[in-house]
Structures are given as structure tokens and as C-alpha cells.
C-alpha positions as MATLAB code, in Angstrom:
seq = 'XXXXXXXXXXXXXXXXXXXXXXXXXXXXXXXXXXXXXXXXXXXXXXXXXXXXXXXXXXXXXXXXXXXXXXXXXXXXXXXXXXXXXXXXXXXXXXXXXXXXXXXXXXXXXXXXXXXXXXXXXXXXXXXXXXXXXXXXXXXXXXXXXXXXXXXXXXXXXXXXXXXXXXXXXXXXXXXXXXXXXXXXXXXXXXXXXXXXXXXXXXXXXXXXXXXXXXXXXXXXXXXXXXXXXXXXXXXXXXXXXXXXXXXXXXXXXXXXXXXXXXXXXXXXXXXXXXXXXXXXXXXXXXXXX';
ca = [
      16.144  -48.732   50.853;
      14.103  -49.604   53.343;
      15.864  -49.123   57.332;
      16.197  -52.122   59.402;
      14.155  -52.364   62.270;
      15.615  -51.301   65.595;
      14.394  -54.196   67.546;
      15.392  -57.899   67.616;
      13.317  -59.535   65.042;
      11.083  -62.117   66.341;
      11.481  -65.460   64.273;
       8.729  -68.189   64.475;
       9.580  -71.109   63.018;
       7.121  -73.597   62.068;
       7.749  -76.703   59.633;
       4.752  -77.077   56.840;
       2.873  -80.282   56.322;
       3.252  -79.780   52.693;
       7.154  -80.884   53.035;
       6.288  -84.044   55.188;
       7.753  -85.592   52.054;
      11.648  -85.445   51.285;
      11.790  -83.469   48.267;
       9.539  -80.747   46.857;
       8.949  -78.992   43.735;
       8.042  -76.074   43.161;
       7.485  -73.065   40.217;
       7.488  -69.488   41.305;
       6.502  -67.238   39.223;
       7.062  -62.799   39.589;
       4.126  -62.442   38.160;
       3.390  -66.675   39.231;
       0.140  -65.831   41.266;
      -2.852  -67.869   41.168;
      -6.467  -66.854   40.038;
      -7.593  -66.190   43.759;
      -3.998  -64.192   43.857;
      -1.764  -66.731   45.717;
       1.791  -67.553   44.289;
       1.115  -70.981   43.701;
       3.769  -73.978   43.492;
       3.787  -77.144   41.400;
       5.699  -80.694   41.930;
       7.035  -82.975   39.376;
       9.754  -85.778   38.500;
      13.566  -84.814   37.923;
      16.063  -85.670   35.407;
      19.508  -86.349   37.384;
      21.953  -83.662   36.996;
      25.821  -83.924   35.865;
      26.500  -83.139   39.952;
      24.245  -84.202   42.003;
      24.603  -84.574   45.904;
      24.863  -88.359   47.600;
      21.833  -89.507   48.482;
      19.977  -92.630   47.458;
      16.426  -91.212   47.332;
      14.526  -89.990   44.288;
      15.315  -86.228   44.057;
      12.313  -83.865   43.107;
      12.392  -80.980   41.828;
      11.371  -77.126   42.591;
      11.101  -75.218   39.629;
      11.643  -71.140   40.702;
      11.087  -69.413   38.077;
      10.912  -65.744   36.932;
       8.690  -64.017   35.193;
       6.467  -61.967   33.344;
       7.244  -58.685   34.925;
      10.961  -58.591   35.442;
      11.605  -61.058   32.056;
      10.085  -58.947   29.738;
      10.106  -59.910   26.040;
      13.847  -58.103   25.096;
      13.270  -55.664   22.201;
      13.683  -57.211   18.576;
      17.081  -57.128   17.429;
      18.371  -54.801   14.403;
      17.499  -56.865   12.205;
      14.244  -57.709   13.027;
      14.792  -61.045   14.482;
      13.720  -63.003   17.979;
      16.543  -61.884   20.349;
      18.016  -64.576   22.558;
      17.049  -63.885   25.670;
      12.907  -63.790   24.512;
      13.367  -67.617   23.744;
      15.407  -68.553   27.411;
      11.978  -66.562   28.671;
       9.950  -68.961   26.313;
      11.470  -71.889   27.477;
      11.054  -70.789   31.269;
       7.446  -69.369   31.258;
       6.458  -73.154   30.089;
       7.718  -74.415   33.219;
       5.235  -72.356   34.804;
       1.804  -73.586   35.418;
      -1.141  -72.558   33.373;
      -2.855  -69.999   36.527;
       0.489  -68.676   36.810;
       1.462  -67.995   32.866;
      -0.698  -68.670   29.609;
       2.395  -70.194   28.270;
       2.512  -72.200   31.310;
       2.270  -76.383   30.721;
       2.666  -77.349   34.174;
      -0.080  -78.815   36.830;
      -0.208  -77.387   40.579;
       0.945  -79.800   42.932;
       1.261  -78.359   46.042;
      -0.782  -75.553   48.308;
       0.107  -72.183   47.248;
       3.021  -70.878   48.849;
       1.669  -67.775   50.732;
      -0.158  -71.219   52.899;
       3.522  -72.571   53.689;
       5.136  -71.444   57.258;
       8.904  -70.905   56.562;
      11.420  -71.655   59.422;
      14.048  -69.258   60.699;
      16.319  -72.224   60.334;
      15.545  -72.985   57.150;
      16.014  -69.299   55.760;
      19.157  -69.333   56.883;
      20.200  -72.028   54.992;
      18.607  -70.938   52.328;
      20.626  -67.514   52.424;
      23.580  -69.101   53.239;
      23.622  -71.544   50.353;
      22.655  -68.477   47.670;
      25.265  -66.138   48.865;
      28.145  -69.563   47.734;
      26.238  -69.517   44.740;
      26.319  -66.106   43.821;
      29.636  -65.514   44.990;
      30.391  -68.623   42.710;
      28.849  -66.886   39.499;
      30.764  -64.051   40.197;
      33.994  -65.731   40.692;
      33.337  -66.951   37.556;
      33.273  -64.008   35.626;
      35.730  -62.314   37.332;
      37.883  -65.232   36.414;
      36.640  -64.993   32.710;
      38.096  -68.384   31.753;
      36.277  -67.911   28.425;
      36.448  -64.486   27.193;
      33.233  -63.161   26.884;
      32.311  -63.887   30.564;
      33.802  -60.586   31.491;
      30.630  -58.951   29.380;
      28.370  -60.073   32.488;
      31.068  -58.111   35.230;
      29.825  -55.386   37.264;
      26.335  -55.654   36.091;
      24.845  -54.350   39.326;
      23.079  -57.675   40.033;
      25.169  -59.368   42.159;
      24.112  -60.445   45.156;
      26.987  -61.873   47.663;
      27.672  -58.296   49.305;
      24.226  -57.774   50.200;
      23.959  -61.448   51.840;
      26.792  -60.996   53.430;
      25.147  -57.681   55.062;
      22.090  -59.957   55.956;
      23.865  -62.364   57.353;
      25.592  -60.316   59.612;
      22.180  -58.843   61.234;
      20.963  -62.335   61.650;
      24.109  -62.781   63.906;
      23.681  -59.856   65.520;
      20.085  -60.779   66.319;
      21.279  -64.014   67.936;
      21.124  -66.315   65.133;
      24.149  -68.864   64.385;
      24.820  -68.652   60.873;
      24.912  -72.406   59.742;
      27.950  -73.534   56.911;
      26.922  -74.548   53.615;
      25.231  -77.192   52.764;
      24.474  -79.755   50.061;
      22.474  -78.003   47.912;
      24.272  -74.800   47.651;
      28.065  -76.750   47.704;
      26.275  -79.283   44.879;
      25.275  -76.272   42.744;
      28.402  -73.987   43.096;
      30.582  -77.444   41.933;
      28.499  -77.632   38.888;
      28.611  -73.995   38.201;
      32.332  -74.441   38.026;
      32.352  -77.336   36.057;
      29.859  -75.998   33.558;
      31.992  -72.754   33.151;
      35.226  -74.026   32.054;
      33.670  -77.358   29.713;
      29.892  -75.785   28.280;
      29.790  -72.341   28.251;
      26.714  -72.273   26.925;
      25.525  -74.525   29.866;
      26.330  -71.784   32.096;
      24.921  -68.810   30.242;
      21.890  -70.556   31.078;
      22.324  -71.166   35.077;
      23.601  -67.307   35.167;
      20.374  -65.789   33.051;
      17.820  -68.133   35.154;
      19.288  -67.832   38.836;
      19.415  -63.523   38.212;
      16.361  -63.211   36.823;
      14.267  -65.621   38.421;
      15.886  -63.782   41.788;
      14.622  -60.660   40.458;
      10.750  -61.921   40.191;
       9.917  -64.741   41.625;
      12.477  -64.604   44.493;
      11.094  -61.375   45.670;
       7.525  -62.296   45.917;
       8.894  -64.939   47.826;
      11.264  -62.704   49.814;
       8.478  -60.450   50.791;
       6.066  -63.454   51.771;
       9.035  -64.719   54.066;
       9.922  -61.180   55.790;
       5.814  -61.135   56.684;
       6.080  -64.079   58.435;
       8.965  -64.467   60.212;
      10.761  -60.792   59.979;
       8.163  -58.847   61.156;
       8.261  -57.144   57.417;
      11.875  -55.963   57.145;
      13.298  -56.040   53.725;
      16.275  -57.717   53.530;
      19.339  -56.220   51.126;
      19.236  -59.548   49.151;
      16.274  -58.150   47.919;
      17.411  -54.783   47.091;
      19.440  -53.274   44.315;
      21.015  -49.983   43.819;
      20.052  -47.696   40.278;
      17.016  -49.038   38.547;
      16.133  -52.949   38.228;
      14.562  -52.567   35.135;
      17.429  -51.097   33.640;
      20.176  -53.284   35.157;
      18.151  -56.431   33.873;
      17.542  -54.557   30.264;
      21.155  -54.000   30.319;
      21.954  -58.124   31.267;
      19.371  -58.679   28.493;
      21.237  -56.901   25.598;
      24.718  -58.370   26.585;
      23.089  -61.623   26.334;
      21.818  -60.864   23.420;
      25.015  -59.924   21.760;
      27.127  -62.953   23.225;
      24.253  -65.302   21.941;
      24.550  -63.544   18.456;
      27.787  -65.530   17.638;
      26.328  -68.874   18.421;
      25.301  -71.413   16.037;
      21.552  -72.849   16.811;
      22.987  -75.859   17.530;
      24.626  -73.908   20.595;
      21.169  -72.008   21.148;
      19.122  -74.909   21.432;
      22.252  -76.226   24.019;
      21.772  -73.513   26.442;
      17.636  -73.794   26.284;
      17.595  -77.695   26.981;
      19.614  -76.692   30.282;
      16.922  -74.725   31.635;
      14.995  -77.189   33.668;
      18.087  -78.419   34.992;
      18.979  -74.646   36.337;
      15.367  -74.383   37.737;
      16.005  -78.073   39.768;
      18.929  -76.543   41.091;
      17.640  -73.417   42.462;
      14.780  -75.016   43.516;
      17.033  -76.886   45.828;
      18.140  -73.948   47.722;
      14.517  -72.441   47.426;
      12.362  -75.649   49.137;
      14.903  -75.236   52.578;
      12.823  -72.502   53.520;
      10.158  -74.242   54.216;
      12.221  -76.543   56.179;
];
């Protein structure tokens, strides 16, 4: 782990041209980097979600995805077959754009992101609204209102500790730590609603918002902390044991839940994937605002 810095972190905080409009979209990528090496982000329509937050303008949405190097293709299963979790990756890396992924389908939209200026203010929102949605996911299996949520316990993932550390040395260096807003209250109410009525639904929002935190949330945590944090490494973005195992181990528990599904209930949990990605992208674009 890397120490914190002894010193007050100097914060600049400087509001991009690129979100002059009200929404933006985005996909984010681990291994998401453009040709000239830039992560790169991409804009695009919406479809409303079950929840979404009051407002009577268009919503957009940004798509933060992980990728190839923390979602690995899963091993093939005993019998020889796709596992579950290499078609959720599938599904994702086509939300990607084509510099980012091959199997991306997506056009850039937008400047890359490493051309963005995130805001102090923004951040904190952003950090704030993750650490209610993380907490949310695991209240959720803690809770275990359907059984086999308490496979995806103690996976070594979770993330609300660690923000809660962070958020604590932002006070300390001054900062007021803002409530929650809209997008992270909107997605934790739909989290909850999705885990008692469409299990399936949720398996979804839980694979995508780990993972894609993983990849594409570190690049994206390191471009932020070079910025504005004068390069400290925040413990959001740290994990104790080995990543690549923790996620391996996420994979094959997904994996065996997904083995007792019918396709029907396959294809259910795949067709929710851009609606996880608008979600998260919600929380994502406030740090550029």
C-alpha cells in the first residue's frame, strides 16, 4: 500500500468544457486506451431505467466499463462449455469503442479523458455516492434475501471500508464531505429493488460495478490522483491479497450460481448490462463536475 502523503494535498479544481452539456457519456475501458494511448470516452442516447431520478431533461449516458485485463475470459467450465461470466464480458467489451476493444461497436464522442480537469468537488461526490452504493451491494448480500447471495460475502472486493478511510483524510485535509446525492441515492434504490424482485437483474449490476471498478475505475483513479492529489493512491483503489485472484475467485462463484439458470434467465441478466453501465456512469461523469 502506498503511504499517504504527509502534507495537505493541494486540490485544483477546474470544470471541463467537454461537460458544458448536462449529461455525459462515457466508456472506460482497463485496458480502454486509445491508439495514441489516451483512455478515451464515448457519448450516446439512454434507455430510461426502472428508477430513475426527477428531472425533466433527456438523461445520457456514461458507459464505465471494465476490461480486458482485469475481465479476463474465465476458464472453460468442466464440461467444456462457455462459462457465464465470458459472455457478461462479451456483452460489456461491445459497449466499448472500437480503439478501445476489437469487440468494441461504439463511436468516440467525447475528448479522451486524460484531456478532462476533474474538480475536488466533484470527486467528492463521486466518492461519496460509490461508498452508498457499495455499502448497498453489500447490505444486500449480507441480507441474502435470496439464498445464493451469500456466495458473493466476504469476497475481498468490497469497497465501503476503504471509502470510508478516504473520506475521512479528505476531512482531515479541510474538505466538507457533501451527503449523497441523486445519482448514488437513485442507484442504491434500484439495487434494492432489483435484489428482492430480479435476481438475475442484480447479478448483473454486482459483476459490472466490481469489475469495471477493478479496470477501468483505476485508470481513472490514477488519472484523478495526478491531477488533483498530487499522486496519492487512494484505498478505494487498493485491495488486500491478490486482485487477480479475488476477481478469479468472484468469477467461478458466478459461474456456479449462473449454472442453475435457464437461458431464458441468462439472456435476462445480459440485456441489463447497459442499464448497469448508465448507472455507474452517473456517479463516474460528477468528477468532471
Amino acid at each position: 500500500m502506498a503511504p499517504a502523503s504527509s502534507a495537505p494535498t493541494s486540490l485544483t479544481t477546474v470544470t471541463p468544457r467537454a461537460l458544458a452539456s448536462p449529461r455525459v457519456s462515457a466508456s472506460i475501458s482497463a485496458a480502454g486506451r486509445t491508439k495514441s494511448g489516451a483512455l478515451s470516452l464515448s457519448t450516446g442516447p439512454r434507455r430510461a431505467p426502472g428508477i430513475c431520478a426527477a428531472s425533466s431533461q433527456p438523461r445520457r449516458r456514461m458507459v464505465a466499463a471494465a476490461a480486458a485485463t482485469e475481465m479476463a475470459p474465465a476458464a472453460r467450465g468442466e464440461g467444456g462449455g462457455k462459462p457465464f461470466v465470458e459472455e457478461m464480458r462479451a456483452v460489456a467489451m461491445r459497449l466499448h469503442t472500437k480503439d478501445q476493444a476489437r469487440e468494441g461497436e461504439k463511436e468516440p464522442q467525447a475528448p479522451p479523458v486524460n484531456r478532462w480537469e476533474p474538480t475536488a468537488e466533484g470527486y467528492l461526490r463521486f466518492l461519496v455516492d460509490s461508498k452508498l452504493v457499495f455499502q448497498t451491494l453489500e447490505d444486500i448480500v449480507d441480507r441474502a434475501a435470496v439464498p445464493w447471495y451469500a456466495e458473493f460475502r466476504n469476497t475481498g472486493l468490497e469497497r465501503s471500508e476503504a471509502l470510508k478511510k478516504d473520506l475521512e483524510w479528505f476531512s482531515e485535509q479541510g474538505h466538507t464531505i457533501p451527503e449523497p446525492s441523486a445519482p448514488g441515492t437513485t442507484y442504491a434504490s434500484y439495487l434494492e429493488e432489483l435484489s428482492e424482485k430480479d435476481p438475475q437483474a442484480f447479478i448483473c449490476h454486482f459483476y459490472n460495478v466490481y469489475f469495471a471498478h477493478t479496470a477501468g475505475g483505476r485508470m481513472i483513479g490514477k488519472k484523478v490522483a495526478e491531477k488533483i492529489l498530487n499522486k496519492k493512491e487512494l484505498e478505494f483503489y487498493q485491495w488486500e491479497g491478490t486482485l487477480s485472484q479475488l476477481l478469479q475467485n468472484v468469477r467461478s462463484k458466478l459461474n456456479q450460481v449462473a449454472s442453475n439458470w435457464s437461458r431464458e434467465e441468462k439472456n435476462h441478466c445480459l440485456e441489463e448490462t447497459e442499464k448497469s453501465f448508465a448507472y455507474s456512469g452517473d456517479l463516474l461523469r460528477q468528477i468532471f463536475t
